[in-house]
Coordinates of C-alpha atoms and ligand atoms in Angstrom, one line a residue:
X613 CA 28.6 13.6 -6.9
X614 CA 27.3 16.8 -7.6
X615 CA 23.1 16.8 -7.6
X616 CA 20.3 13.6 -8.0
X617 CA 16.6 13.7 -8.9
X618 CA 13.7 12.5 -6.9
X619 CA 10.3 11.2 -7.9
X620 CA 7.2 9.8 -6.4
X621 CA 5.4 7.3 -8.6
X622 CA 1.8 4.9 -8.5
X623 CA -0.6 5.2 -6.3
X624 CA -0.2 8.3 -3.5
X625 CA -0.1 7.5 0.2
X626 CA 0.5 9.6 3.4
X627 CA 4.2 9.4 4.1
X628 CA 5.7 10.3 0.4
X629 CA 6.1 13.7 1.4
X630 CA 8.1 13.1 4.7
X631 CA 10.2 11.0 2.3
X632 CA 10.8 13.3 0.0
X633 CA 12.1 16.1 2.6
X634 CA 14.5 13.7 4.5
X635 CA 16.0 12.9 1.0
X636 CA 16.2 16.6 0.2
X637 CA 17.4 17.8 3.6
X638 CA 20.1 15.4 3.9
X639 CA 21.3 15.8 0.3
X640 CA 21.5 19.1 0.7
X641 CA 22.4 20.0 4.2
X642 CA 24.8 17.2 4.9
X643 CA 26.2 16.3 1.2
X644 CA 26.1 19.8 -0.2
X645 CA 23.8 18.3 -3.0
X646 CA 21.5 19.7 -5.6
X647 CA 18.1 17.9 -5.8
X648 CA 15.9 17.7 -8.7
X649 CA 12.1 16.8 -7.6
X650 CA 10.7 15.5 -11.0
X651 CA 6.6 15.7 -11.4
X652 CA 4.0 12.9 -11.7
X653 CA 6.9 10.0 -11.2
X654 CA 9.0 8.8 -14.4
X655 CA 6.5 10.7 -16.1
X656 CA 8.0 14.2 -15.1
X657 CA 11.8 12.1 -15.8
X658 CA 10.8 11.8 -19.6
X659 CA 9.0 15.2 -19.9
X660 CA 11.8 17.0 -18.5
X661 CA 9.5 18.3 -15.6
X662 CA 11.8 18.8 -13.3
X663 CA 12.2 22.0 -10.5
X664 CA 15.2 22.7 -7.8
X665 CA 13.8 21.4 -4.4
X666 CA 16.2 23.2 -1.2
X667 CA 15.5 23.1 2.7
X668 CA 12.5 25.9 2.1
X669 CA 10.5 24.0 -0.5
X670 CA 10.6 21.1 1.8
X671 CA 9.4 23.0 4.9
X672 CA 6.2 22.6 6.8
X673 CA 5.8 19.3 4.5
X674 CA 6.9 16.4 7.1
X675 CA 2.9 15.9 8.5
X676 CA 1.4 16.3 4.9
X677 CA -0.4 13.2 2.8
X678 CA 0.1 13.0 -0.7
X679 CA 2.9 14.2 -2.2
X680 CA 4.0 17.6 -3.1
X681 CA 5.7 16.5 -6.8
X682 CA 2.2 14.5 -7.9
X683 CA 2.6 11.1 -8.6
X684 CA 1.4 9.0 -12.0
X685 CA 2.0 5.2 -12.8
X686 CA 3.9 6.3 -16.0
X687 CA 5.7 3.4 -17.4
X688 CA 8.4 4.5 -19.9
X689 CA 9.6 0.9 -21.1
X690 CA 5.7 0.4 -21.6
X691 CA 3.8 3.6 -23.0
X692 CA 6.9 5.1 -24.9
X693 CA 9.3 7.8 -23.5
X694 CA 12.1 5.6 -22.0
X695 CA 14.7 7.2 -24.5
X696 CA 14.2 10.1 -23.0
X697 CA 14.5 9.2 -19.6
X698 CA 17.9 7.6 -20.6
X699 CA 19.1 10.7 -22.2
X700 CA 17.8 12.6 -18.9
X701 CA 20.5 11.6 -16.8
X702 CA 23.4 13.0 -18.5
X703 CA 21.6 15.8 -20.1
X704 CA 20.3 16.8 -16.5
X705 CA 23.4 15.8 -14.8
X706 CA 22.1 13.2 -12.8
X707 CA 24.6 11.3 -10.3
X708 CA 21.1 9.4 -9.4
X709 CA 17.7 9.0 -9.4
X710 CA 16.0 8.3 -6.2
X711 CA 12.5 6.8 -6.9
X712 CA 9.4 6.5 -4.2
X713 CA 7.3 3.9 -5.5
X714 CA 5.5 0.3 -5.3
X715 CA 6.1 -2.6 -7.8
X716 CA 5.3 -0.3 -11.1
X717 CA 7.9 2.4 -10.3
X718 CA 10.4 0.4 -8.6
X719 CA 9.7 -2.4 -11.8
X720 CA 11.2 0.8 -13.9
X721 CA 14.0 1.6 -11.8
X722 CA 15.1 -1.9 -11.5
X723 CA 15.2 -2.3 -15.0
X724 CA 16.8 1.3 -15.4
X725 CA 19.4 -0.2 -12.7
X726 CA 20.0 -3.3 -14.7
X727 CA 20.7 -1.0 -17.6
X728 CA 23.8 0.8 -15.6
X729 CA 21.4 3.6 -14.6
X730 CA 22.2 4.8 -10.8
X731 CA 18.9 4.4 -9.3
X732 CA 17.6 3.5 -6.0
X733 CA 14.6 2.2 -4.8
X734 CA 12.3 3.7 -1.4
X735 CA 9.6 1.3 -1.3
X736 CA 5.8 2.7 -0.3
X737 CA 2.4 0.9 -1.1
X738 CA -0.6 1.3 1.6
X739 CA -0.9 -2.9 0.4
X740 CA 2.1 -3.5 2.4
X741 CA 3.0 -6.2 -0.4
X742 CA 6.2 -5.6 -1.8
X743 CA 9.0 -8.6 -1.2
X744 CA 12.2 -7.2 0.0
X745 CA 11.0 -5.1 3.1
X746 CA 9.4 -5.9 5.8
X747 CA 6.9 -2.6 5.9
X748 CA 6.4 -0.1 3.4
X749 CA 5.6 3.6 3.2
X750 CA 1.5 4.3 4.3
X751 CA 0.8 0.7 5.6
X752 CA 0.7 1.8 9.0
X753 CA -1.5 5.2 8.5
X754 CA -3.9 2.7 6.4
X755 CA -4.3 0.4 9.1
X756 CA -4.9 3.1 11.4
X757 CA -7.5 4.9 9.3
X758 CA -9.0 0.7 8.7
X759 CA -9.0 0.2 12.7
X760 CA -10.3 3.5 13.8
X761 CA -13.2 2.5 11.1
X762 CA -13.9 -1.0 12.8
X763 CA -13.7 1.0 16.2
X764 CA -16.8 2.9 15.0
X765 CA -18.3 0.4 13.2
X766 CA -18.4 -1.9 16.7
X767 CA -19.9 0.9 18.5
X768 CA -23.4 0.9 16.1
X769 CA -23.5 -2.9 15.5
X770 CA -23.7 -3.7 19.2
X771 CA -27.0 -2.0 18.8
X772 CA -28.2 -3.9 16.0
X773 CA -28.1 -7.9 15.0
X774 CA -26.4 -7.4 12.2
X775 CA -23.2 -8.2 10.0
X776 CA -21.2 -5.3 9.2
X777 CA -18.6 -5.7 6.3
X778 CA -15.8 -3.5 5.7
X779 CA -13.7 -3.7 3.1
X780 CA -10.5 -2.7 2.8
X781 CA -7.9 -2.0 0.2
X782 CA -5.5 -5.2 -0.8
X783 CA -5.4 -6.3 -4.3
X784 CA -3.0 -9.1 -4.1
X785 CA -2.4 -9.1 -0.1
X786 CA -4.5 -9.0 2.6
X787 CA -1.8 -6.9 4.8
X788 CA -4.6 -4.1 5.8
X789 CA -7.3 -7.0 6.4
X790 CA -5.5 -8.6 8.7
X791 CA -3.7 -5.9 11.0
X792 CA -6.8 -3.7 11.0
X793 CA -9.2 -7.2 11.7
X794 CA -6.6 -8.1 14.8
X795 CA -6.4 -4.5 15.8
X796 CA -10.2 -4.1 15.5
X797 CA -11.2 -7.8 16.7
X798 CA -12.9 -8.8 13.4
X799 CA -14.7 -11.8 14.0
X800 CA -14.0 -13.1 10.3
X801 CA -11.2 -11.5 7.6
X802 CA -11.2 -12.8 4.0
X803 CA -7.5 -11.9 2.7
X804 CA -6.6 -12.6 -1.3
X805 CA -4.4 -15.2 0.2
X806 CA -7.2 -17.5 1.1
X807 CA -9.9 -18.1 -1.1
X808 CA -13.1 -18.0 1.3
X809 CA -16.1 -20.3 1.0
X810 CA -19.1 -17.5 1.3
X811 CA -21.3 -20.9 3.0
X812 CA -18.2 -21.5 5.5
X813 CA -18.0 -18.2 6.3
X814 CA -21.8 -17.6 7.2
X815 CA -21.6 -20.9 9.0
X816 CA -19.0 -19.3 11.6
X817 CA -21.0 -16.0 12.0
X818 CA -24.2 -18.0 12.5
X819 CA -22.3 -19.8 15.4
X820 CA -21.3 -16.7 16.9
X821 CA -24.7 -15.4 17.1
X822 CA -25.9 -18.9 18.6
X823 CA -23.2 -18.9 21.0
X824 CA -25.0 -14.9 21.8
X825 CA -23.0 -12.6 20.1
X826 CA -25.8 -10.2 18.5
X827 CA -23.6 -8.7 16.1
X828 CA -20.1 -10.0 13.5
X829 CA -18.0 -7.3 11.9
X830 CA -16.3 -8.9 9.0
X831 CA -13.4 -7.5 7.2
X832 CA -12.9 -8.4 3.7
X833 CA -9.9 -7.2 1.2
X834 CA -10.9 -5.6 -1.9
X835 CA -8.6 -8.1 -3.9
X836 CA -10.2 -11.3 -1.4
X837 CA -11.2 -14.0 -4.0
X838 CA -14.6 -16.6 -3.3
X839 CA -13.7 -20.4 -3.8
X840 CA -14.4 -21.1 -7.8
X841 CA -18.1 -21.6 -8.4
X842 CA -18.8 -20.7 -4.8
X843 CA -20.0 -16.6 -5.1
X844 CA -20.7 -14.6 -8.4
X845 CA -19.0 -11.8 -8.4
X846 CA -19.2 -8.8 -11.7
X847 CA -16.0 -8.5 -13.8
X848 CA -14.1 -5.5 -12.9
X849 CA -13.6 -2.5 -14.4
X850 CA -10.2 -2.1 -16.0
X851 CA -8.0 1.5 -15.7
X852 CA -6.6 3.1 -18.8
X853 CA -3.5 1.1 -18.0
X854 CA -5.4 -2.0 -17.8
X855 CA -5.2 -2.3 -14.6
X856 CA -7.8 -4.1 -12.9
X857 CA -9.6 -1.4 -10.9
X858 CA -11.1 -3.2 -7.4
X859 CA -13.8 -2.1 -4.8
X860 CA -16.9 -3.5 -3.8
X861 CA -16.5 -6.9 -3.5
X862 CA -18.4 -6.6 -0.2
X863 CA -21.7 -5.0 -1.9
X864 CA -21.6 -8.2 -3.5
X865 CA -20.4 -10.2 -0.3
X866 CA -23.3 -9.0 1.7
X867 CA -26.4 -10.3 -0.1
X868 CA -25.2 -13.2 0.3
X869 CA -24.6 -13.4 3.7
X870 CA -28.2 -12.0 4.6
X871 CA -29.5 -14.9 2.6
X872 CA -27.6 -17.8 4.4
X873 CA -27.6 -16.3 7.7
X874 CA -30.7 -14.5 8.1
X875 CA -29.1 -11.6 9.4
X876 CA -29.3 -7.9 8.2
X877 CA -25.3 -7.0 6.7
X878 CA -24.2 -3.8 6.2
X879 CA -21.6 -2.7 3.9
X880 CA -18.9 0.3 4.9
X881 CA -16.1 0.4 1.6
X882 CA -13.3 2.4 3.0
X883 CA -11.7 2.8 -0.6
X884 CA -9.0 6.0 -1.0
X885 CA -9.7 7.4 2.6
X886 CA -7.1 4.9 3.9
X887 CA -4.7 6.5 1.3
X888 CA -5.3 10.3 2.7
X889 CA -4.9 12.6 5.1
X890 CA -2.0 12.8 7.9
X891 CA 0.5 9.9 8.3
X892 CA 0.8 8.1 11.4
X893 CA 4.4 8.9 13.5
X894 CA 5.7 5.5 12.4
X895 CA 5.1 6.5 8.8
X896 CA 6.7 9.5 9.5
X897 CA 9.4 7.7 11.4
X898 CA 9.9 4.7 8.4
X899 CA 10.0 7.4 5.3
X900 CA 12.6 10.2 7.3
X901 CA 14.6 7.1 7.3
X902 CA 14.6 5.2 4.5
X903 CA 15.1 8.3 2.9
X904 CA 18.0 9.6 5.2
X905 CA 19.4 6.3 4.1
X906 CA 18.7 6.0 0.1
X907 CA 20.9 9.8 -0.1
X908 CA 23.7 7.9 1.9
X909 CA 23.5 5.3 -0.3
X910 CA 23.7 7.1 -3.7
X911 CA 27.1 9.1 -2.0
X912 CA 28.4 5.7 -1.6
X913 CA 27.5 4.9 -5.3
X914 CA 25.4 1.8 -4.1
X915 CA 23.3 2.5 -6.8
X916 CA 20.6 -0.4 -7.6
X917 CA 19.4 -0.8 -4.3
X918 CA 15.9 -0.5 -2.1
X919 CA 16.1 0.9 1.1
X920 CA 13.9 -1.6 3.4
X921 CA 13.0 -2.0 6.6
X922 CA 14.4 -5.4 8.8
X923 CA 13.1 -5.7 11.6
X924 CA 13.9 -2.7 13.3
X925 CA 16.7 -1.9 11.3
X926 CA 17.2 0.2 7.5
X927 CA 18.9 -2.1 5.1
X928 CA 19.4 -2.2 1.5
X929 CA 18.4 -4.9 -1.0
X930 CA 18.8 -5.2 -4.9
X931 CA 16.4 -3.5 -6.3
X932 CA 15.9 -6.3 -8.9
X933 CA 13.4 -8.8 -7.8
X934 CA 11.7 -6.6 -5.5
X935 CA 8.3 -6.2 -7.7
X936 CA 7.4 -9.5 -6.1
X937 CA 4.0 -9.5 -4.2
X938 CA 5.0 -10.4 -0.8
X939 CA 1.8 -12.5 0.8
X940 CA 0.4 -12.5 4.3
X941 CA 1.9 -15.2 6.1
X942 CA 0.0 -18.6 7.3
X943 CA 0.9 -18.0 10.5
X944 CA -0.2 -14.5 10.9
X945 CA -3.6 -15.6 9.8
X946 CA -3.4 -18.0 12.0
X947 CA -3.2 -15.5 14.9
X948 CA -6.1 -13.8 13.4
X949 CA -8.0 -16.8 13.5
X950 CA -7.6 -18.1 17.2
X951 CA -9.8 -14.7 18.0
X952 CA -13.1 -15.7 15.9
X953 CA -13.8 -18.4 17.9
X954 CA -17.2 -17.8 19.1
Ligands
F6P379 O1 -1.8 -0.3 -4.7 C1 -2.4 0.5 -3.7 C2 -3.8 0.6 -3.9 O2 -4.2 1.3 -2.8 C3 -4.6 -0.7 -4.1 O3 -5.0 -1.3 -2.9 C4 -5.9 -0.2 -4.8 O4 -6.5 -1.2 -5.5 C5 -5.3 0.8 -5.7 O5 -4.2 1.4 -5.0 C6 -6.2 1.9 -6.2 O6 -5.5 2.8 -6.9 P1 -6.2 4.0 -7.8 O7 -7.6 4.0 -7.5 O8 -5.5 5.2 -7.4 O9 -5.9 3.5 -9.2

């Protein structure tokens, strides 16, 4: 085992770059190892756009969001190039490919894996959704950034009789929603998970404000879904992948609300700030050592494998199967729901 490559791929989010220097200090300092930090995810793998990463290009990196080798949501198998990233591994000398990523770059690695490739999986997505691991890279900086919004959001509305929405990001899980609505005391969170009846849901908030509450702050996921035939809501706007592109589901939310309740609403859209900035010292904590542990992992030559967090312990998992959107549990949401009780 002489040097492996590293790449960050999909959507950014703050702990990718303390991720990226445990794997590099590790590899290096206690395996002797050569790293190769490959641009723009399995984009930079098929390009060839690779550099040297040591101990110094790694330094002062650990508190930074984003991530220092760019990300993309390249898919080889899909938009051409995955001869090339075949060919990289022996033409680069690659004992392994360690990948940072959420369903679309771990989806390439896994196939990759099945394909005898060594690759191994570190899983991060703010939407906290991938199966396999109980917590992923930038959840927890996201539900802080969430929280600290519904913190200041509380503060005005007690002034006011009003509704105030904010929505979060979640396309297929309401992970953000709900720990941001418990840590925040939401009085109502609408989660993908649980289509919402937009006539139940001003019922509730027009208890609330019977029972004297003058204000409801209401969190809603940007991927939260209205009962069929219940709320009209735009198509969205699809990505050059195709991807449907969410936000603003609340601007659409709050109208309605006014009407049935008779309150004023007020919409907040929190949208890429929960991806920015500084990550939170658990994020820190989760990526120095998942990473720490995905080098270990390639010495051993347990190639094929996500690093993932069990309760409080790093464990591996196939990395085949773990594209699966893992949903907010019932009971959870239950939790969330015993506090919007008037
Ligand atoms: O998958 C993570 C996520 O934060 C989603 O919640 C959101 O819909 C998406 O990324 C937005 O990504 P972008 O705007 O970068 O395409």
């Amino acid at each position: 085992m002489r040097r492996i490559g590293i790449l960050t791929g999909g959507g950014d989010c703050p702990g990718l770059n303390a991720a990226i220097r445990a794997v590099v200090r590790k590899a290096v300092g206690a395996h002797g190892l050569e790293v190769l930090g490959f641009r723009d995810g399995w984009r930079g793998v098929a390009d060839g756009d690779a550099r040297a990463l040591d101990a110094t290009s790694v330094q002062g990196i650990l508190h930074r969001g984003g991530t220092i080798l760019g990300s993309s949501g390249m898919n080889p198998y899909r938009e051409g190039g995955i001869e090339r990233v075949r060919a990289a591994f022996s033409e680069l000398d690659l004992d392994g490919i360690v990948a940072i990523g959420g369903d679309g770059t771990l989806g390439v690695g896994a196939r990759l894996a099945e394909e005898g490739f060594p690759v191994l999986g570190v899983p991060k997505t703010i939407d906290n959704d991938l199966s396999g691991t109980d917590v992923c890279i930038g959840f927890q900086t996201a539900v802080q950034v969430a929280t600290d919004a519904i913190d200041r959001l509380h503060t005005t509305a007690e002034s006011h009789n009003r509704l105030m929405l904010v929505e979060v990001m979640g396309r297929s899980a309401g992970w953000i929603a709900l720990y941001a609505g418990l840590a925040g005391g939401a009085d109502a969170i609408l989660i993908p998970e649980r289509p919402f009846d937009v006539r139940e849901v001003s019922e509730h908030l027009r208890q609330r404000h019977r029972h004297g509450h003058s204000f409801s702050i209401v969190v809603v996921a940007e991927g939260a879904a209205p009962v069929a035939g219940t709320l009209e809501l735009p198509e969205y706007a699809r990505d050059e992948r195709g991807f449907v592109r969410y936000g603003g589901i609340a601007h659409h939310l709050a109208p309605a609300l006014e009407e049935l309740t008779g309150y004023e609403a007020r919409v907040t859209v929190l949208g890429h700030v929960q991806r920015g900035g500084s990550p939170v010292a658990e994020d820190r904590v989760l990526a120095t050592r998942f990473g720490e542990v995905a080098v270990d992992l390639a010495v051993a030559g347990r190639v094929g494998r996500m690093v993932a967090a069990r309760g409080t312990d790093i464990v591996d998992v196939p990395l085949a199967g773990v594209a699966k959107v893992r949903p907010v549990p019932e009971e959870l949401y239950r939790v969330a729901e015993v506090f919007f009780d008037p």
